Coordinates of C-alpha atoms in Angstrom, one line a residue:
Chain A
M1 CA 1.4 0.7 -56.8
M2 CA -2.1 1.9 -56.7
F3 CA -3.0 -0.9 -54.4
R4 CA -0.1 -0.2 -52.1
N5 CA -0.9 3.5 -52.0
T6 CA -4.5 2.8 -51.2
I7 CA -3.6 0.5 -48.4
T8 CA -1.1 3.0 -47.0
L9 CA -3.6 5.8 -47.3
A10 CA -6.2 3.7 -45.5
L11 CA -3.7 3.0 -42.7
G12 CA -2.9 6.7 -42.5
L13 CA -6.6 7.5 -42.1
V14 CA -7.0 4.9 -39.3
A15 CA -3.8 6.3 -37.7
T16 CA -5.2 9.8 -37.7
F17 CA -8.5 8.6 -36.3
A18 CA -6.7 6.6 -33.6
A19 CA -4.7 9.7 -32.6
G20 CA -7.9 11.6 -32.0
N21 CA -7.1 14.3 -34.5
V22 CA -9.2 16.0 -37.1
I23 CA -9.2 14.2 -40.4
N24 CA -9.0 16.6 -43.4
E25 CA -7.1 17.5 -46.5
P26 CA -4.3 20.0 -46.1
P27 CA -4.7 23.2 -48.1
P28 CA -2.7 23.6 -51.3
V29 CA 1.0 24.3 -50.6
Y30 CA 0.8 27.8 -52.2
Q31 CA -1.8 28.8 -49.5
K32 CA 0.7 29.4 -46.8
A33 CA -1.5 31.2 -44.3
N34 CA -4.3 28.7 -44.8
T35 CA -1.8 25.8 -44.2
A36 CA -0.5 27.4 -41.0
R37 CA -4.0 27.9 -39.6
W38 CA -5.0 24.4 -40.7
M39 CA -2.1 22.9 -38.7
V40 CA -2.9 24.9 -35.6
N41 CA -6.6 23.9 -35.8
S42 CA -5.9 20.2 -36.6
S43 CA -3.2 19.5 -34.0
T44 CA -4.0 18.4 -30.5
W45 CA -0.6 19.2 -29.2
G46 CA 2.8 20.9 -30.0
V47 CA 6.2 21.5 -28.4
I48 CA 6.6 24.8 -26.4
S49 CA 10.2 25.8 -26.4
T50 CA 11.5 28.2 -23.7
I51 CA 14.8 29.6 -22.4
S52 CA 15.6 27.3 -19.5
T53 CA 15.9 28.5 -15.9
R54 CA 16.8 25.1 -14.5
K55 CA 19.8 25.1 -12.3
G56 CA 22.9 24.4 -14.4
M57 CA 20.9 24.7 -17.6
E58 CA 20.2 28.5 -17.5
G59 CA 20.0 30.0 -21.0
S60 CA 19.6 26.6 -22.8
P61 CA 16.6 25.9 -25.0
F62 CA 14.0 23.6 -23.5
G63 CA 11.2 22.0 -25.6
N64 CA 8.2 20.5 -23.8
P65 CA 5.1 18.9 -25.3
N66 CA 1.8 20.6 -24.4
S67 CA -1.8 20.3 -25.5
I68 CA -3.4 23.1 -27.6
A69 CA -6.8 24.4 -28.8
D70 CA -7.3 27.0 -31.5
V71 CA -9.8 29.9 -31.4
G72 CA -9.5 32.3 -34.3
G73 CA -5.9 31.3 -35.0
I74 CA -4.7 31.9 -31.4
P75 CA -3.2 28.8 -29.8
Y76 CA -4.5 28.3 -26.3
F77 CA -3.1 26.2 -23.5
F78 CA -4.3 24.7 -20.2
V79 CA -1.2 24.6 -18.1
S80 CA 0.1 24.2 -14.6
A81 CA 2.2 26.8 -12.9
L82 CA 4.2 23.9 -11.5
D83 CA 5.3 22.9 -15.1
Q84 CA 9.0 23.6 -15.9
S85 CA 8.0 25.5 -19.1
M86 CA 5.8 27.9 -17.0
T87 CA 8.7 28.4 -14.6
D88 CA 10.9 29.4 -17.5
I89 CA 8.2 31.7 -19.0
Y90 CA 7.9 33.5 -15.7
S91 CA 11.5 34.6 -16.2
D92 CA 11.4 35.1 -20.0
S93 CA 8.0 34.9 -21.8
R94 CA 9.4 34.3 -25.3
V95 CA 8.3 30.9 -26.7
S96 CA 7.9 29.0 -29.9
L97 CA 5.2 26.5 -30.6
T98 CA 6.3 23.7 -33.0
L99 CA 3.9 21.5 -34.9
S100 CA 4.7 18.7 -37.4
E101 CA 2.4 17.1 -39.9
A102 CA 4.2 13.9 -38.7
Q103 CA 1.9 14.1 -35.6
G104 CA -0.8 12.7 -38.0
V105 CA -3.1 15.6 -38.6
S106 CA -4.1 14.6 -42.2
E107 CA -4.2 12.1 -44.9
N108 CA -1.1 13.8 -46.3
A109 CA 0.8 12.6 -43.3
A110 CA 1.9 9.8 -45.5
A111 CA 4.5 12.3 -46.8
C112 CA 5.9 12.1 -43.3
T113 CA 5.9 8.4 -43.1
I114 CA 9.1 6.4 -43.8
S115 CA 7.2 3.5 -45.3
Y116 CA 5.4 5.5 -48.0
P117 CA 5.8 5.0 -50.9
N118 CA 9.1 3.0 -51.2
G119 CA 10.6 5.1 -48.4
A120 CA 10.1 8.5 -50.1
G121 CA 8.3 10.0 -47.0
D122 CA 10.1 11.2 -43.9
P123 CA 9.4 13.4 -40.9
E124 CA 12.3 15.6 -42.1
S125 CA 11.1 15.9 -45.7
P126 CA 10.0 19.5 -46.7
V127 CA 6.7 18.2 -47.8
C128 CA 6.0 16.9 -44.3
S129 CA 4.8 20.3 -43.1
R130 CA 6.4 21.9 -40.1
L131 CA 5.2 25.1 -38.4
V132 CA 6.9 27.3 -35.8
I133 CA 4.8 30.0 -34.2
S134 CA 6.9 32.4 -32.1
G135 CA 5.7 35.0 -29.6
T136 CA 5.2 35.7 -26.0
F137 CA 3.3 33.4 -23.6
V138 CA 0.5 35.2 -21.8
N139 CA -1.6 34.1 -18.8
I140 CA -5.2 35.1 -19.7
S141 CA -6.8 34.4 -16.4
G142 CA -9.5 36.9 -15.6
T143 CA -9.6 38.3 -19.1
D144 CA -12.6 38.5 -21.5
E145 CA -11.2 35.7 -23.7
E146 CA -10.7 33.2 -20.8
A147 CA -14.2 31.6 -21.1
T148 CA -14.1 31.1 -24.8
A149 CA -10.5 29.6 -24.6
S150 CA -11.5 27.3 -21.7
K151 CA -14.5 26.0 -23.6
A152 CA -12.4 25.2 -26.7
L153 CA -9.7 23.5 -24.6
F154 CA -12.1 21.4 -22.6
A155 CA -14.0 20.4 -25.7
K156 CA -10.9 19.3 -27.6
H157 CA -9.3 17.7 -24.5
P158 CA -12.0 16.0 -22.4
A159 CA -9.4 14.6 -20.0
M160 CA -8.6 18.1 -18.7
S161 CA -11.8 18.5 -16.8
A162 CA -10.7 15.6 -14.5
W163 CA -7.2 16.8 -13.8
P164 CA -6.3 17.5 -10.1
T165 CA -7.3 20.9 -8.9
D166 CA -4.2 21.5 -6.8
H167 CA -1.8 22.1 -9.6
D168 CA -2.3 25.9 -10.2
W169 CA -3.9 25.4 -13.6
F170 CA -4.5 28.4 -15.8
V171 CA -5.3 29.3 -19.4
G172 CA -2.6 30.8 -21.4
K173 CA -2.0 31.8 -25.0
I174 CA 0.7 32.8 -27.4
S175 CA 0.7 36.4 -28.5
I176 CA 2.0 35.8 -32.0
V177 CA 5.0 37.8 -33.4
D178 CA 6.3 35.4 -36.1
I179 CA 4.9 32.5 -38.2
W180 CA 7.5 30.2 -39.9
L181 CA 6.4 27.4 -42.2
I182 CA 8.0 24.8 -44.4
D183 CA 5.5 22.8 -46.5
I184 CA 7.4 22.3 -49.7
Y185 CA 10.9 22.5 -51.1
G186 CA 12.7 25.8 -51.3
G187 CA 13.1 27.0 -47.7
A188 CA 10.8 28.5 -45.1
S189 CA 8.0 31.0 -45.7
I190 CA 7.3 33.8 -43.2
I191 CA 3.6 34.4 -42.9
A192 CA 2.2 37.8 -42.0
A193 CA 0.0 37.6 -38.9
E194 CA -2.7 39.6 -40.7
D195 CA -2.9 37.0 -43.5
Y196 CA -3.0 34.2 -40.9
Y197 CA -5.7 35.7 -38.8
A198 CA -7.8 36.5 -41.9
I199 CA -8.2 32.8 -42.6
K200 CA -11.8 31.5 -42.1
L201 CA -12.1 27.8 -41.4
Chain B
M1 CA -15.3 -1.8 -21.9
M2 CA -13.1 -4.8 -22.8
F3 CA -14.3 -4.7 -26.3
R4 CA -13.8 -0.9 -26.6
N5 CA -10.3 -1.2 -25.2
T6 CA -9.4 -4.0 -27.5
I7 CA -10.6 -2.0 -30.5
T8 CA -8.7 1.1 -29.4
L9 CA -5.6 -0.9 -28.8
A10 CA -5.9 -2.5 -32.3
L11 CA -6.3 1.0 -33.8
G12 CA -3.2 2.1 -31.8
L13 CA -1.2 -0.8 -33.2
V14 CA -2.2 0.1 -36.8
A15 CA -1.4 3.8 -36.1
T16 CA 2.0 2.8 -34.9
F17 CA 2.6 0.6 -37.9
A18 CA 1.4 3.3 -40.3
A19 CA 3.7 5.9 -38.7
G20 CA 6.6 3.6 -39.6
N21 CA 7.7 3.4 -36.0
V22 CA 8.9 0.4 -33.9
I23 CA 6.0 -1.4 -32.2
N24 CA 6.9 -2.4 -28.6
E25 CA 5.8 -2.1 -25.0
P26 CA 7.2 0.8 -23.0
P27 CA 9.3 -0.2 -20.0
P28 CA 7.8 -0.1 -16.6
V29 CA 7.5 3.5 -15.3
Y30 CA 10.0 2.9 -12.5
Q31 CA 12.7 2.1 -15.0
K32 CA 13.4 5.7 -15.9
A33 CA 16.7 5.2 -17.9
N34 CA 15.2 2.3 -19.8
T35 CA 12.1 4.4 -20.7
A36 CA 14.3 7.3 -21.9
R37 CA 16.4 5.0 -24.1
W38 CA 13.3 3.2 -25.4
M39 CA 11.8 6.6 -26.5
V40 CA 15.0 7.6 -28.3
N41 CA 15.3 4.2 -30.0
S42 CA 11.6 4.0 -30.9
S43 CA 11.0 7.5 -32.3
T44 CA 11.7 8.5 -35.9
W45 CA 11.8 12.2 -35.2
G46 CA 11.9 14.8 -32.5
V47 CA 12.0 18.6 -32.1
I48 CA 15.4 20.3 -31.9
S49 CA 15.1 23.6 -29.9
T50 CA 17.8 26.2 -30.4
I51 CA 18.4 29.8 -29.5
S52 CA 17.3 31.8 -32.6
T53 CA 19.7 33.9 -34.7
R54 CA 16.9 35.0 -37.1
K55 CA 16.8 38.8 -37.7
G56 CA 14.4 40.3 -35.2
M57 CA 14.1 37.0 -33.3
E58 CA 17.6 36.9 -31.8
G59 CA 17.6 35.1 -28.4
S60 CA 14.2 33.6 -28.8
P61 CA 13.7 29.8 -28.5
F62 CA 13.1 28.0 -31.9
G63 CA 11.8 24.4 -32.1
N64 CA 12.2 22.5 -35.4
P65 CA 11.2 18.9 -36.2
N66 CA 14.1 16.7 -37.3
S67 CA 14.5 13.0 -38.0
I68 CA 16.7 10.9 -35.7
A69 CA 18.4 7.6 -35.3
D70 CA 19.8 6.0 -32.1
V71 CA 23.1 4.3 -31.8
G72 CA 24.0 3.3 -28.2
G73 CA 21.7 6.0 -26.8
I74 CA 23.2 8.8 -28.8
P75 CA 20.7 10.6 -31.0
Y76 CA 22.1 11.2 -34.5
F77 CA 20.9 13.5 -37.2
F78 CA 21.3 13.9 -41.0
V79 CA 20.9 17.7 -41.4
S80 CA 21.5 20.4 -43.9
A81 CA 23.8 23.4 -43.1
L82 CA 21.1 25.5 -44.8
D83 CA 18.5 24.6 -42.1
Q84 CA 17.6 27.4 -39.7
S85 CA 18.4 25.2 -36.7
M86 CA 21.9 24.6 -38.0
T87 CA 22.4 28.4 -38.5
D88 CA 21.4 28.9 -34.9
I89 CA 23.7 26.1 -33.7
Y90 CA 26.7 27.7 -35.5
S91 CA 26.2 30.6 -33.1
D92 CA 25.2 28.7 -29.9
S93 CA 25.4 24.9 -30.0
R94 CA 23.1 24.3 -27.0
V95 CA 20.0 22.3 -28.0
S96 CA 17.3 20.2 -26.6
L97 CA 15.7 17.2 -28.3
T98 CA 12.1 16.7 -27.4
L99 CA 10.2 13.4 -27.8
S100 CA 6.6 12.7 -27.0
E101 CA 4.9 9.3 -26.7
A102 CA 2.0 11.1 -28.6
Q103 CA 4.2 10.6 -31.7
G104 CA 2.9 7.0 -31.6
V105 CA 5.9 4.9 -30.6
S106 CA 4.0 2.3 -28.6
E107 CA 0.8 0.6 -27.8
N108 CA 0.7 2.7 -24.7
A109 CA 0.3 5.8 -26.9
A110 CA -3.4 5.3 -26.1
A111 CA -2.6 7.1 -22.9
C112 CA -1.8 10.1 -25.2
T113 CA -5.0 9.8 -27.2
I114 CA -8.0 12.0 -26.4
S115 CA -10.5 9.4 -27.4
Y116 CA -9.2 6.6 -25.0
P117 CA -11.0 5.5 -22.8
N118 CA -13.8 8.0 -22.3
G119 CA -11.4 10.9 -22.9
A120 CA -9.0 10.0 -20.1
G121 CA -5.9 10.1 -22.4
D122 CA -4.2 13.4 -23.5
P123 CA -0.9 14.5 -25.0
E124 CA -0.4 16.6 -21.9
S125 CA -1.1 13.8 -19.4
P126 CA 1.9 12.8 -17.3
V127 CA 1.4 9.2 -18.3
C128 CA 1.9 10.2 -22.0
S129 CA 5.7 10.1 -21.7
R130 CA 7.7 13.1 -22.6
L131 CA 11.5 13.2 -22.8
V132 CA 13.8 16.2 -23.2
I133 CA 17.5 15.5 -23.9
S134 CA 19.7 18.6 -23.6
G135 CA 23.3 19.0 -24.7
T136 CA 25.4 20.5 -27.4
F137 CA 25.0 19.7 -31.1
V138 CA 28.2 18.4 -32.7
N139 CA 29.0 18.0 -36.4
I140 CA 30.7 14.5 -36.5
S141 CA 31.9 14.7 -40.2
G142 CA 35.2 12.9 -40.6
T143 CA 35.1 11.3 -37.1
D144 CA 35.3 7.6 -36.4
E145 CA 31.6 7.4 -35.5
E146 CA 30.3 9.0 -38.7
A147 CA 30.1 5.7 -40.7
T148 CA 28.1 3.9 -37.9
A149 CA 25.8 6.9 -37.5
S150 CA 25.2 7.3 -41.2
K151 CA 24.4 3.6 -41.5
A152 CA 21.8 3.8 -38.7
L153 CA 20.3 7.0 -40.1
F154 CA 19.9 5.7 -43.7
A155 CA 18.6 2.4 -42.5
K156 CA 15.9 4.1 -40.4
H157 CA 15.1 6.8 -43.0
P158 CA 15.3 5.3 -46.5
A159 CA 14.2 8.6 -48.1
M160 CA 17.5 10.3 -47.0
S161 CA 19.6 8.5 -49.6
A162 CA 17.6 10.2 -52.3
W163 CA 17.8 13.8 -50.9
P164 CA 19.5 16.4 -53.2
T165 CA 23.3 16.5 -52.8
D166 CA 23.6 20.3 -53.0
H167 CA 22.3 21.1 -49.5
D168 CA 25.5 20.7 -47.5
W169 CA 24.2 17.7 -45.6
F170 CA 26.2 16.4 -42.7
V171 CA 25.8 13.9 -39.8
G172 CA 25.5 15.5 -36.3
K173 CA 24.8 14.3 -32.8
I174 CA 23.8 15.6 -29.4
S175 CA 26.5 15.4 -26.8
I176 CA 24.2 14.8 -23.9
V177 CA 24.5 16.8 -20.7
D178 CA 20.9 16.4 -19.2
I179 CA 18.0 13.9 -19.5
W180 CA 14.6 15.1 -18.3
L181 CA 11.6 12.7 -18.3
I182 CA 8.0 12.7 -17.3
D183 CA 6.3 9.3 -17.6
I184 CA 4.0 9.3 -14.5
Y185 CA 2.5 11.7 -12.0
G186 CA 4.7 13.5 -9.5
G187 CA 7.0 15.7 -11.6
A188 CA 10.0 15.2 -13.8
S189 CA 12.9 12.7 -13.2
I190 CA 16.5 13.7 -14.1
I191 CA 18.3 10.6 -15.4
A192 CA 22.1 10.2 -15.0
A193 CA 23.8 9.8 -18.3
E194 CA 25.7 6.8 -17.0
D195 CA 22.5 5.0 -16.2
Y196 CA 21.1 5.9 -19.6
Y197 CA 24.1 4.7 -21.6
A198 CA 24.2 1.5 -19.5
I199 CA 20.8 0.4 -20.9
K200 CA 21.1 -2.5 -23.4
L201 CA 18.3 -2.9 -25.9

């Protein structure tokens, strides 16, 4: 078993490296705010959910993967106004940002993996952490925080600097109103924004 | 460059293996229905987005990671009635299921990876395929398809058979009304359900 676990852990580390994510240990499960902040900082992308404005789909939920960067706990985005999610947000700015440890942000991602150990892990297991940050999506073009956010986005996502200039790109953020986390058995924890923002990495 | 690409591809293969996913080549980008079906079949999980019923969050979008299994193109779920998403669905059954190739379902996931090559890949790149299946979430307990769906879920997710029995688990599916795919530059493709269901794996 030790051998098997070591091999699986080694593969997990390579997987994390290959995915271009930060490799680090997750905080202890009782440190909820720390775990939430760690997930936002370690993830390269998440799913933005909006209320759809598509013809025939109005009012339905719509989840769309987007890249992220973290500055001080705030999730920032470099997005195109042509994107469906941005069209939705123009009508209703309420969003959620969903992150899963199954995206491979840590060694502990083995808990999310169906082959580890003996099939005990799963993306739906409560010990495979999942985080839902809810709030309103805000275009921060021309604000004081735009330069810092852009720097963090372009550092984390080198491809962005080469994206075509004719797609109405802008920098946005989520103004957080709710933080929902499952990282262990027993149901979700709601994390106070002040506790979350107080975390120093 | 050849050497670098080979190493990166090898790491990608290990990453895919470690994540417990199917290793296979994505279909050509012009085969949209095939690509959508391949993503559903290859992924172990996705994000279910719902319209929230949480106190103070009513009407907001809420995205939550859940494990999936594919039978004939239909995404099936083994879910707890205690889960927040299921509470939401009881009030409004409209959902989307979001999958990203950045979850590591193929060798091509290098296109999603910020280190490959020279930073050209990114989870937000259009060539890092993203799929949004919209529809209504249906509890299929007691129906003819429950046995087949359960078998597929438990085969793909061995951990599920050991989950506690007191959580009101049931088998659900998405009754598909819309399939939205980005797998290349130029905007999203809407795939007809009949084309999607016609794909044979």
